[in-house]
Amino acid sequence: MRRIRVTSLIIGAALATTLASGCTVAHVGVASPQPAPKATTSSPDRPRELKIDGFASCELLSESQRLDLQISRPPNKREDSVSKADACDFNNHTDGTSLSLYVMLKHDMEMFAPGNVNGKVRSVRVLGFPAYEIELDSREDPNQSCSVNIGVSSGQVLRGQYMRWKRQQPLPDGEVCIRATRGVELALGNILAKS
């Protein structure tokens, strides 16, 4: 049951780079080997416990950052029905893409660990914090998408998901994960600046 719920949560997370598991994202497009974070512990190696209570998903990106990410529509606030998390969709209907940000206050990073989700999982680091990048097999979801799930503190996850709808021309391999990482990295940077 848990696997089904988590699979529903990460639908659309996919088309990541084919680099081996155990990489770290120093900044967009650059990865270097790192030991994978331990999914079984409640306090993975992170720079600090960063509580994200009080941060609204639709306020995590500035207007100039949204323009840089080519987001053409106003943010769309919602509650994710599976995770019960505050979520926000930043859409660009012109090119059929969407960046979604989630402020997850009731889930630990281990729910995205290998063995707990369907799809390929890769350990990465975003601004020093441990994260799991997840891609689903395109046979299960015809959309191109990728999610990056950052363990900001024990029991809290900042999640970014980037999607390219199936009706559009596909993006190059790995591009959706680069864009997912960039979006959630900007959001995390803004949280760090205010914390």
GROMACS .gro file of N, CA and C in nm, residues 50-194:
model
  435
   50LEU      N    1   1.708   2.221   0.880
   50LEU     CA    2   1.642   2.339   0.824
   50LEU      C    3   1.491   2.316   0.825
   51LYS      N    4   1.424   2.372   0.922
   51LYS     CA    5   1.279   2.357   0.932
   51LYS      C    6   1.211   2.448   0.828
   52ILE      N    7   1.114   2.392   0.757
   52ILE     CA    8   1.047   2.470   0.651
   52ILE      C    9   0.902   2.502   0.687
   53ASP      N   10   0.865   2.484   0.815
   53ASP     CA   11   0.732   2.526   0.862
   53ASP      C   12   0.718   2.676   0.835
   54GLY      N   13   0.604   2.716   0.791
   54GLY     CA   14   0.579   2.859   0.772
   54GLY      C   15   0.617   2.910   0.633
   55PHE      N   16   0.680   2.827   0.552
   55PHE     CA   17   0.712   2.867   0.415
   55PHE      C   18   0.601   2.818   0.322
   56ALA      N   19   0.548   2.908   0.241
   56ALA     CA   20   0.442   2.874   0.147
   56ALA      C   21   0.503   2.839   0.012
   57SER      N   22   0.459   2.729  -0.047
   57SER     CA   23   0.518   2.679  -0.171
   57SER      C   24   0.513   2.782  -0.285
   58CYS      N   25   0.406   2.858  -0.295
   58CYS     CA   26   0.393   2.954  -0.405
   58CYS      C   27   0.478   3.079  -0.385
   59GLU      N   28   0.537   3.094  -0.266
   59GLU     CA   29   0.621   3.211  -0.238
   59GLU      C   30   0.770   3.177  -0.237
   60LEU      N   31   0.805   3.057  -0.282
   60LEU     CA   32   0.944   3.012  -0.276
   60LEU      C   33   1.031   3.062  -0.390
   61LEU      N   34   0.969   3.116  -0.496
   61LEU     CA   35   1.045   3.171  -0.608
   61LEU      C   36   1.007   3.317  -0.627
   62SER      N   37   1.106   3.401  -0.651
   62SER     CA   38   1.078   3.542  -0.679
   62SER      C   39   1.026   3.556  -0.822
   63GLU      N   40   0.972   3.671  -0.851
   63GLU     CA   41   0.921   3.697  -0.986
   63GLU      C   42   1.034   3.688  -1.089
   64SER      N   43   1.151   3.742  -1.057
   64SER     CA   44   1.262   3.735  -1.152
   64SER      C   45   1.310   3.592  -1.172
   65GLN      N   46   1.307   3.511  -1.066
   65GLN     CA   47   1.345   3.370  -1.080
   65GLN      C   48   1.245   3.295  -1.167
   66ARG      N   49   1.117   3.326  -1.152
   66ARG     CA   50   1.016   3.262  -1.237
   66ARG      C   51   1.039   3.299  -1.384
   67LEU      N   52   1.075   3.424  -1.409
   67LEU     CA   53   1.105   3.465  -1.547
   67LEU      C   54   1.226   3.391  -1.600
   68ASP      N   55   1.330   3.376  -1.516
   68ASP     CA   56   1.451   3.303  -1.557
   68ASP      C   57   1.419   3.157  -1.589
   69LEU      N   58   1.323   3.100  -1.516
   69LEU     CA   59   1.283   2.961  -1.539
   69LEU      C   60   1.178   2.948  -1.650
   70GLN      N   61   1.145   3.059  -1.715
   70GLN     CA   62   1.050   3.065  -1.826
   70GLN      C   63   0.910   3.019  -1.784
   71ILE      N   64   0.870   3.062  -1.666
   71ILE     CA   65   0.736   3.032  -1.616
   71ILE      C   66   0.645   3.147  -1.656
   72SER      N   67   0.546   3.117  -1.739
   72SER     CA   68   0.465   3.223  -1.800
   72SER      C   69   0.332   3.248  -1.729
   73ARG      N   70   0.292   3.159  -1.640
   73ARG     CA   71   0.161   3.171  -1.576
   73ARG      C   72   0.177   3.205  -1.428
   74PRO      N   73   0.074   3.265  -1.366
   74PRO     CA   74   0.078   3.289  -1.221
   74PRO      C   75   0.084   3.155  -1.146
   75PRO      N   76   0.143   3.154  -1.027
   75PRO     CA   77   0.150   3.030  -0.949
   75PRO      C   78   0.011   2.977  -0.916
   76ASN      N   79  -0.002   2.846  -0.912
   76ASN     CA   80  -0.129   2.780  -0.882
   76ASN      C   81  -0.114   2.699  -0.753
   77LYS      N   82  -0.167   2.753  -0.642
   77LYS     CA   83  -0.156   2.687  -0.511
   77LYS      C   84  -0.256   2.574  -0.499
   78ARG      N   85  -0.213   2.464  -0.435
   78ARG     CA   86  -0.301   2.350  -0.412
   78ARG      C   87  -0.247   2.268  -0.296
   79GLU      N   88  -0.329   2.178  -0.245
   79GLU     CA   89  -0.280   2.079  -0.149
   79GLU      C   90  -0.267   1.948  -0.223
   80ASP      N   91  -0.149   1.886  -0.212
   80ASP     CA   92  -0.129   1.757  -0.277
   80ASP      C   93  -0.212   1.653  -0.204
   81SER      N   94  -0.298   1.583  -0.276
   81SER     CA   95  -0.393   1.491  -0.214
   81SER      C   96  -0.326   1.367  -0.156
   82VAL      N   97  -0.212   1.328  -0.209
   82VAL     CA   98  -0.144   1.208  -0.161
   82VAL      C   99  -0.060   1.238  -0.037
   83SER      N  100   0.025   1.340  -0.045
   83SER     CA  101   0.116   1.370   0.067
   83SER      C  102   0.058   1.468   0.168
   84LYS      N  103  -0.057   1.527   0.135
   84LYS     CA  104  -0.118   1.631   0.219
   84LYS      C  105  -0.022   1.749   0.240
   85ALA      N  106   0.058   1.775   0.139
   85ALA     CA  107   0.158   1.882   0.145
   85ALA      C  108   0.109   2.006   0.073
   86ASP      N  109   0.159   2.121   0.117
   86ASP     CA  110   0.137   2.247   0.047
   86ASP      C  111   0.215   2.239  -0.084
   87ALA      N  112   0.146   2.257  -0.196
   87ALA     CA  113   0.211   2.245  -0.326
   87ALA      C  114   0.176   2.365  -0.414
   88CYS      N  115   0.263   2.392  -0.509
   88CYS     CA  116   0.240   2.502  -0.601
   88CYS      C  117   0.290   2.462  -0.739
   89ASP      N  118   0.208   2.486  -0.840
   89ASP     CA  119   0.245   2.457  -0.978
   89ASP      C  120   0.278   2.587  -1.049
   90PHE      N  121   0.393   2.589  -1.112
   90PHE     CA  122   0.439   2.701  -1.194
   90PHE      C  123   0.439   2.651  -1.339
   91ASN      N  124   0.342   2.694  -1.417
   91ASN     CA  125   0.321   2.638  -1.551
   91ASN      C  126   0.364   2.731  -1.663
   92ASN      N  127   0.405   2.669  -1.772
   92ASN     CA  128   0.429   2.739  -1.897
   92ASN      C  129   0.351   2.664  -2.004
   93HIS      N  130   0.230   2.711  -2.032
   93HIS     CA  131   0.144   2.641  -2.128
   93HIS      C  132   0.197   2.650  -2.270
   94THR      N  133   0.277   2.750  -2.299
   94THR     CA  134   0.329   2.766  -2.435
   94THR      C  135   0.416   2.649  -2.475
   95ASP      N  136   0.509   2.610  -2.384
   95ASP     CA  137   0.596   2.497  -2.421
   95ASP      C  138   0.560   2.368  -2.347
   96GLY      N  139   0.446   2.367  -2.278
   96GLY     CA  140   0.397   2.244  -2.215
   96GLY      C  141   0.483   2.193  -2.102
   97THR      N  142   0.533   2.283  -2.017
   97THR     CA  143   0.615   2.243  -1.903
   97THR      C  144   0.554   2.293  -1.773
   98SER      N  145   0.596   2.228  -1.665
   98SER     CA  146   0.548   2.265  -1.533
   98SER      C  147   0.653   2.234  -1.429
   99LEU      N  148   0.676   2.329  -1.336
   99LEU     CA  149   0.759   2.306  -1.219
   99LEU      C  150   0.666   2.309  -1.099
  100SER      N  151   0.667   2.203  -1.019
  100SER     CA  152   0.587   2.198  -0.898
  100SER      C  153   0.679   2.194  -0.777
  101LEU      N  154   0.649   2.274  -0.676
  101LEU     CA  155   0.725   2.274  -0.551
  101LEU      C  156   0.633   2.229  -0.438
  102TYR      N  157   0.686   2.146  -0.349
  102TYR     CA  158   0.611   2.090  -0.238
  102TYR      C  159   0.683   2.119  -0.107
  103VAL      N  160   0.610   2.166  -0.007
  103VAL     CA  161   0.660   2.183   0.128
  103VAL      C  162   0.598   2.069   0.209
  104MET      N  163   0.678   1.965   0.231
  104MET     CA  164   0.629   1.842   0.294
  104MET      C  165   0.673   1.841   0.440
  105LEU      N  166   0.578   1.855   0.530
  105LEU     CA  167   0.608   1.867   0.673
  105LEU      C  168   0.583   1.738   0.751
  106LYS      N  169   0.531   1.635   0.686
  106LYS     CA  170   0.494   1.512   0.756
  106LYS      C  171   0.559   1.388   0.696
  107HIS      N  172   0.665   1.408   0.621
  107HIS     CA  173   0.731   1.294   0.556
  107HIS      C  174   0.882   1.307   0.571
  108ASP      N  175   0.948   1.192   0.584
  108ASP     CA  176   1.093   1.193   0.590
  108ASP      C  177   1.148   1.155   0.454
  109MET      N  178   1.271   1.192   0.431
  109MET     CA  179   1.338   1.166   0.304
  109MET      C  180   1.341   1.017   0.270
  110GLU      N  181   1.341   0.930   0.371
  110GLU     CA  182   1.353   0.787   0.346
  110GLU      C  183   1.235   0.733   0.264
  111MET      N  184   1.123   0.803   0.260
  111MET     CA  185   1.011   0.754   0.180
  111MET      C  186   1.045   0.753   0.030
  112PHE      N  187   1.150   0.827  -0.010
  112PHE     CA  188   1.192   0.832  -0.150
  112PHE      C  189   1.315   0.746  -0.177
  113ALA      N  190   1.359   0.670  -0.077
  113ALA     CA  191   1.481   0.589  -0.089
  113ALA      C  192   1.460   0.470  -0.181
  114PRO      N  193   1.570   0.415  -0.235
  114PRO     CA  194   1.558   0.293  -0.316
  114PRO      C  195   1.484   0.184  -0.239
  115GLY      N  196   1.396   0.116  -0.308
  115GLY     CA  197   1.316   0.011  -0.245
  115GLY      C  198   1.182   0.061  -0.194
  116ASN      N  199   1.169   0.192  -0.174
  116ASN     CA  200   1.042   0.248  -0.126
  116ASN      C  201   0.960   0.310  -0.238
  117VAL      N  202   1.019   0.324  -0.354
  117VAL     CA  203   0.950   0.385  -0.468
  117VAL      C  204   0.975   0.302  -0.593
  118ASN      N  205   0.886   0.313  -0.687
  118ASN     CA  206   0.908   0.253  -0.818
  118ASN      C  207   0.988   0.351  -0.902
  119GLY      N  208   1.080   0.301  -0.979
  119GLY     CA  209   1.160   0.387  -1.066
  119GLY      C  210   1.305   0.389  -1.023
  120LYS      N  211   1.385   0.461  -1.100
  120LYS     CA  212   1.528   0.472  -1.073
  120LYS      C  213   1.552   0.586  -0.975
  121VAL      N  214   1.627   0.558  -0.870
  121VAL     CA  215   1.657   0.656  -0.767
  121VAL      C  216   1.807   0.683  -0.767
  122ARG      N  217   1.843   0.810  -0.760
  122ARG     CA  218   1.983   0.850  -0.757
  122ARG      C  219   2.004   0.943  -0.639
  123SER      N  220   2.106   0.915  -0.557
  123SER     CA  221   2.140   1.003  -0.445
  123SER      C  222   2.218   1.122  -0.497
  124VAL      N  223   2.175   1.241  -0.460
  124VAL     CA  224   2.242   1.365  -0.501
  124VAL      C  225   2.248   1.458  -0.381
  125ARG      N  226   2.317   1.569  -0.396
  125ARG     CA  227   2.319   1.673  -0.293
  125ARG      C  228   2.281   1.804  -0.360
  126VAL      N  229   2.198   1.883  -0.292
  126VAL     CA  230   2.156   2.013  -0.342
  126VAL      C  231   2.191   2.116  -0.234
  127LEU      N  232   2.282   2.206  -0.266
  127LEU     CA  233   2.331   2.307  -0.171
  127LEU      C  234   2.376   2.241  -0.040
  128GLY      N  235   2.437   2.125  -0.052
  128GLY     CA  236   2.490   2.053   0.063
  128GLY      C  237   2.393   1.960   0.132
  129PHE      N  238   2.265   1.966   0.098
  129PHE     CA  239   2.164   1.881   0.160
  129PHE      C  240   2.145   1.752   0.080
  130PRO      N  241   2.123   1.639   0.149
  130PRO     CA  242   2.102   1.513   0.078
  130PRO      C  243   1.966   1.513   0.009
  131ALA      N  244   1.962   1.448  -0.105
  131ALA     CA  245   1.837   1.442  -0.182
  131ALA      C  246   1.832   1.314  -0.263
  132TYR      N  247   1.713   1.278  -0.304
  132TYR     CA  248   1.692   1.169  -0.398
  132TYR      C  249   1.628   1.225  -0.524
  133GLU      N  250   1.692   1.196  -0.635
  133GLU     CA  251   1.638   1.229  -0.767
  133GLU      C  252   1.571   1.102  -0.818
  134ILE      N  253   1.447   1.114  -0.864
  134ILE     CA  254   1.370   0.996  -0.903
  134ILE      C  255   1.318   1.009  -1.044
  135GLU      N  256   1.337   0.902  -1.120
  135GLU     CA  257   1.279   0.895  -1.254
  135GLU      C  258   1.196   0.769  -1.268
  136LEU      N  259   1.082   0.782  -1.332
  136LEU     CA  260   0.998   0.666  -1.361
  136LEU      C  261   1.022   0.621  -1.503
  137ASP      N  262   0.996   0.495  -1.527
  137ASP     CA  263   1.006   0.441  -1.661
  137ASP      C  264   0.902   0.509  -1.749
  138SER      N  265   0.942   0.555  -1.867
  138SER     CA  266   0.850   0.626  -1.956
  138SER      C  267   0.734   0.537  -2.002
  139ARG      N  268   0.748   0.405  -1.984
  139ARG     CA  269   0.637   0.315  -2.019
  139ARG      C  270   0.525   0.327  -1.917
  140GLU      N  271   0.557   0.370  -1.793
  140GLU     CA  272   0.456   0.387  -1.690
  140GLU      C  273   0.392   0.525  -1.696
  141ASP      N  274   0.467   0.624  -1.741
  141ASP     CA  275   0.417   0.761  -1.752
  141ASP      C  276   0.473   0.821  -1.880
  142PRO      N  277   0.389   0.849  -1.977
  142PRO     CA  278   0.438   0.898  -2.105
  142PRO      C  279   0.493   1.041  -2.101
  143ASN      N  280   0.469   1.114  -1.992
  143ASN     CA  281   0.524   1.248  -1.980
  143ASN      C  282   0.671   1.240  -1.940
  144GLN      N  283   0.749   1.337  -1.983
  144GLN     CA  284   0.888   1.349  -1.942
  144GLN      C  285   0.892   1.423  -1.811
  145SER      N  286   0.945   1.362  -1.705
  145SER     CA  287   0.947   1.433  -1.578
  145SER      C  288   1.053   1.379  -1.483
  146CYS      N  289   1.083   1.461  -1.382
  146CYS     CA  290   1.184   1.427  -1.283
  146CYS      C  291   1.149   1.497  -1.152
  147SER      N  292   1.174   1.430  -1.040
  147SER     CA  293   1.155   1.495  -0.911
  147SER      C  294   1.284   1.489  -0.831
  148VAL      N  295   1.308   1.593  -0.752
  148VAL     CA  296   1.423   1.601  -0.663
  148VAL      C  297   1.368   1.627  -0.523
  149ASN      N  298   1.398   1.537  -0.430
  149ASN     CA  299   1.339   1.537  -0.297
  149ASN      C  300   1.448   1.558  -0.194
  150ILE      N  301   1.450   1.677  -0.132
  150ILE     CA  302   1.560   1.717  -0.043
  150ILE      C  303   1.520   1.696   0.102
  151GLY      N  304   1.604   1.624   0.177
  151GLY     CA  305   1.583   1.604   0.319
  151GLY      C  306   1.636   1.723   0.397
  152VAL      N  307   1.554   1.827   0.410
  152VAL     CA  308   1.599   1.951   0.474
  152VAL      C  309   1.610   1.937   0.625
  153SER      N  310   1.528   1.850   0.684
  153SER     CA  311   1.536   1.823   0.828
  153SER      C  312   1.465   1.691   0.854
  154SER      N  313   1.479   1.641   0.975
  154SER     CA  314   1.412   1.517   1.011
  154SER      C  315   1.261   1.534   0.997
  155GLY      N  316   1.197   1.452   0.914
  155GLY     CA  317   1.052   1.459   0.896
  155GLY      C  318   1.003   1.565   0.802
  156GLN      N  319   1.094   1.636   0.731
  156GLN     CA  320   1.052   1.739   0.637
  156GLN      C  321   1.131   1.728   0.506
  157VAL      N  322   1.059   1.747   0.396
  157VAL     CA  323   1.118   1.735   0.263
  157VAL      C  324   1.074   1.854   0.178
  158LEU      N  325   1.170   1.911   0.108
  158LEU     CA  326   1.140   2.010   0.005
  158LEU      C  327   1.152   1.938  -0.128
  159ARG      N  328   1.045   1.940  -0.206
  159ARG     CA  329   1.039   1.861  -0.329
  159ARG      C  330   1.016   1.950  -0.449
  160GLY      N  331   1.090   1.924  -0.554
  160GLY     CA  332   1.069   1.991  -0.682
  160GLY      C  333   1.045   1.888  -0.789
  161GLN      N  334   0.945   1.910  -0.873
  161GLN     CA  335   0.915   1.817  -0.983
  161GLN      C  336   0.898   1.898  -1.111
  162TYR      N  337   0.969   1.856  -1.214
  162TYR     CA  338   0.959   1.924  -1.344
  162TYR      C  339   0.900   1.826  -1.443
  163MET      N  340   0.805   1.875  -1.525
  163MET     CA  341   0.738   1.789  -1.621
  163MET      C  342   0.727   1.854  -1.758
  164ARG      N  343   0.746   1.774  -1.860
  164ARG     CA  344   0.721   1.815  -1.999
  164ARG      C  345   0.611   1.724  -2.051
  165TRP      N  346   0.498   1.784  -2.089
  165TRP     CA  347   0.382   1.705  -2.130
  165TRP      C  348   0.408   1.630  -2.259
  166LYS      N  349   0.347   1.514  -2.272
  166LYS     CA  350   0.373   1.422  -2.383
  166LYS      C  351   0.341   1.480  -2.521
  167ARG      N  352   0.252   1.579  -2.526
  167ARG     CA  353   0.214   1.632  -2.657
  167ARG      C  354   0.322   1.722  -2.717
  168GLN      N  355   0.421   1.758  -2.636
  168GLN     CA  356   0.527   1.849  -2.681
  168GLN      C  357   0.649   1.771  -2.729
  169GLN      N  358   0.735   1.840  -2.804
  169GLN     CA  359   0.862   1.782  -2.847
  169GLN      C  360   0.945   1.747  -2.724
  170PRO      N  361   0.998   1.624  -2.715
  170PRO     CA  362   1.076   1.586  -2.596
  170PRO      C  363   1.200   1.674  -2.577
  171LEU      N  364   1.236   1.693  -2.452
  171LEU     CA  365   1.360   1.763  -2.418
  171LEU      C  366   1.476   1.665  -2.429
  172PRO      N  367   1.599   1.715  -2.443
  172PRO     CA  368   1.715   1.624  -2.447
  172PRO      C  369   1.724   1.542  -2.319
  173ASP      N  370   1.788   1.426  -2.328
  173ASP     CA  371   1.806   1.340  -2.211
  173ASP      C  372   1.866   1.418  -2.095
  174GLY      N  373   1.810   1.400  -1.978
  174GLY     CA  374   1.862   1.463  -1.858
  174GLY      C  375   1.816   1.605  -1.834
  175GLU      N  376   1.757   1.669  -1.933
  175GLU     CA  377   1.720   1.811  -1.919
  175GLU      C  378   1.611   1.833  -1.815
  176VAL      N  379   1.514   1.742  -1.806
  176VAL     CA  380   1.407   1.762  -1.707
  176VAL      C  381   1.463   1.756  -1.565
  177CYS      N  382   1.562   1.671  -1.542
  177CYS     CA  383   1.622   1.664  -1.407
  177CYS      C  384   1.708   1.786  -1.379
  178ILE      N  385   1.774   1.839  -1.481
  178ILE     CA  386   1.850   1.963  -1.464
  178ILE      C  387   1.755   2.075  -1.425
  179ARG      N  388   1.639   2.082  -1.491
  179ARG     CA  389   1.542   2.187  -1.462
  179ARG      C  390   1.475   2.167  -1.325
  180ALA      N  391   1.446   2.042  -1.288
  180ALA     CA  392   1.389   2.015  -1.156
  180ALA      C  393   1.488   2.057  -1.047
  181THR      N  394   1.613   2.022  -1.066
  181THR     CA  395   1.717   2.058  -0.969
  181THR      C  396   1.732   2.209  -0.959
  182ARG      N  397   1.731   2.277  -1.072
  182ARG     CA  398   1.747   2.422  -1.072
  182ARG      C  399   1.632   2.490  -0.997
  183GLY      N  400   1.509   2.446  -1.022
  183GLY     CA  401   1.394   2.506  -0.956
  183GLY      C  402   1.396   2.487  -0.806
  184VAL      N  403   1.422   2.363  -0.759
  184VAL     CA  404   1.421   2.337  -0.615
  184VAL      C  405   1.545   2.396  -0.549
  185GLU      N  406   1.655   2.409  -0.623
  185GLU     CA  407   1.776   2.473  -0.570
  185GLU      C  408   1.751   2.621  -0.543
  186LEU      N  409   1.683   2.689  -0.635
  186LEU     CA  410   1.649   2.829  -0.614
  186LEU      C  411   1.557   2.845  -0.493
  187ALA      N  412   1.457   2.755  -0.482
  187ALA     CA  413   1.365   2.761  -0.368
  187ALA      C  414   1.440   2.738  -0.237
  188LEU      N  415   1.528   2.640  -0.234
  188LEU     CA  416   1.606   2.613  -0.113
  188LEU      C  417   1.697   2.730  -0.078
  189GLY      N  418   1.758   2.790  -0.179
  189GLY     CA  419   1.842   2.908  -0.155
  189GLY      C  420   1.764   3.021  -0.093
  190ASN      N  421   1.641   3.042  -0.138
  190ASN     CA  422   1.557   3.148  -0.081
  190ASN      C  423   1.520   3.118   0.064
  191ILE      N  424   1.493   2.991   0.092
  191ILE     CA  425   1.462   2.952   0.231
  191ILE      C  426   1.583   2.974   0.320
  192LEU      N  427   1.701   2.933   0.274
  192LEU     CA  428   1.823   2.951   0.351
  192LEU      C  429   1.850   3.098   0.379
  193ALA      N  430   1.822   3.184   0.279
  193ALA     CA  431   1.846   3.328   0.295
  193ALA      C  432   1.755   3.389   0.402
  194LYS      N  433   1.640   3.327   0.424
  194LYS     CA  434   1.543   3.381   0.522
  194LYS      C  435   1.549   3.311   0.656
   0.00000   0.00000   0.00000
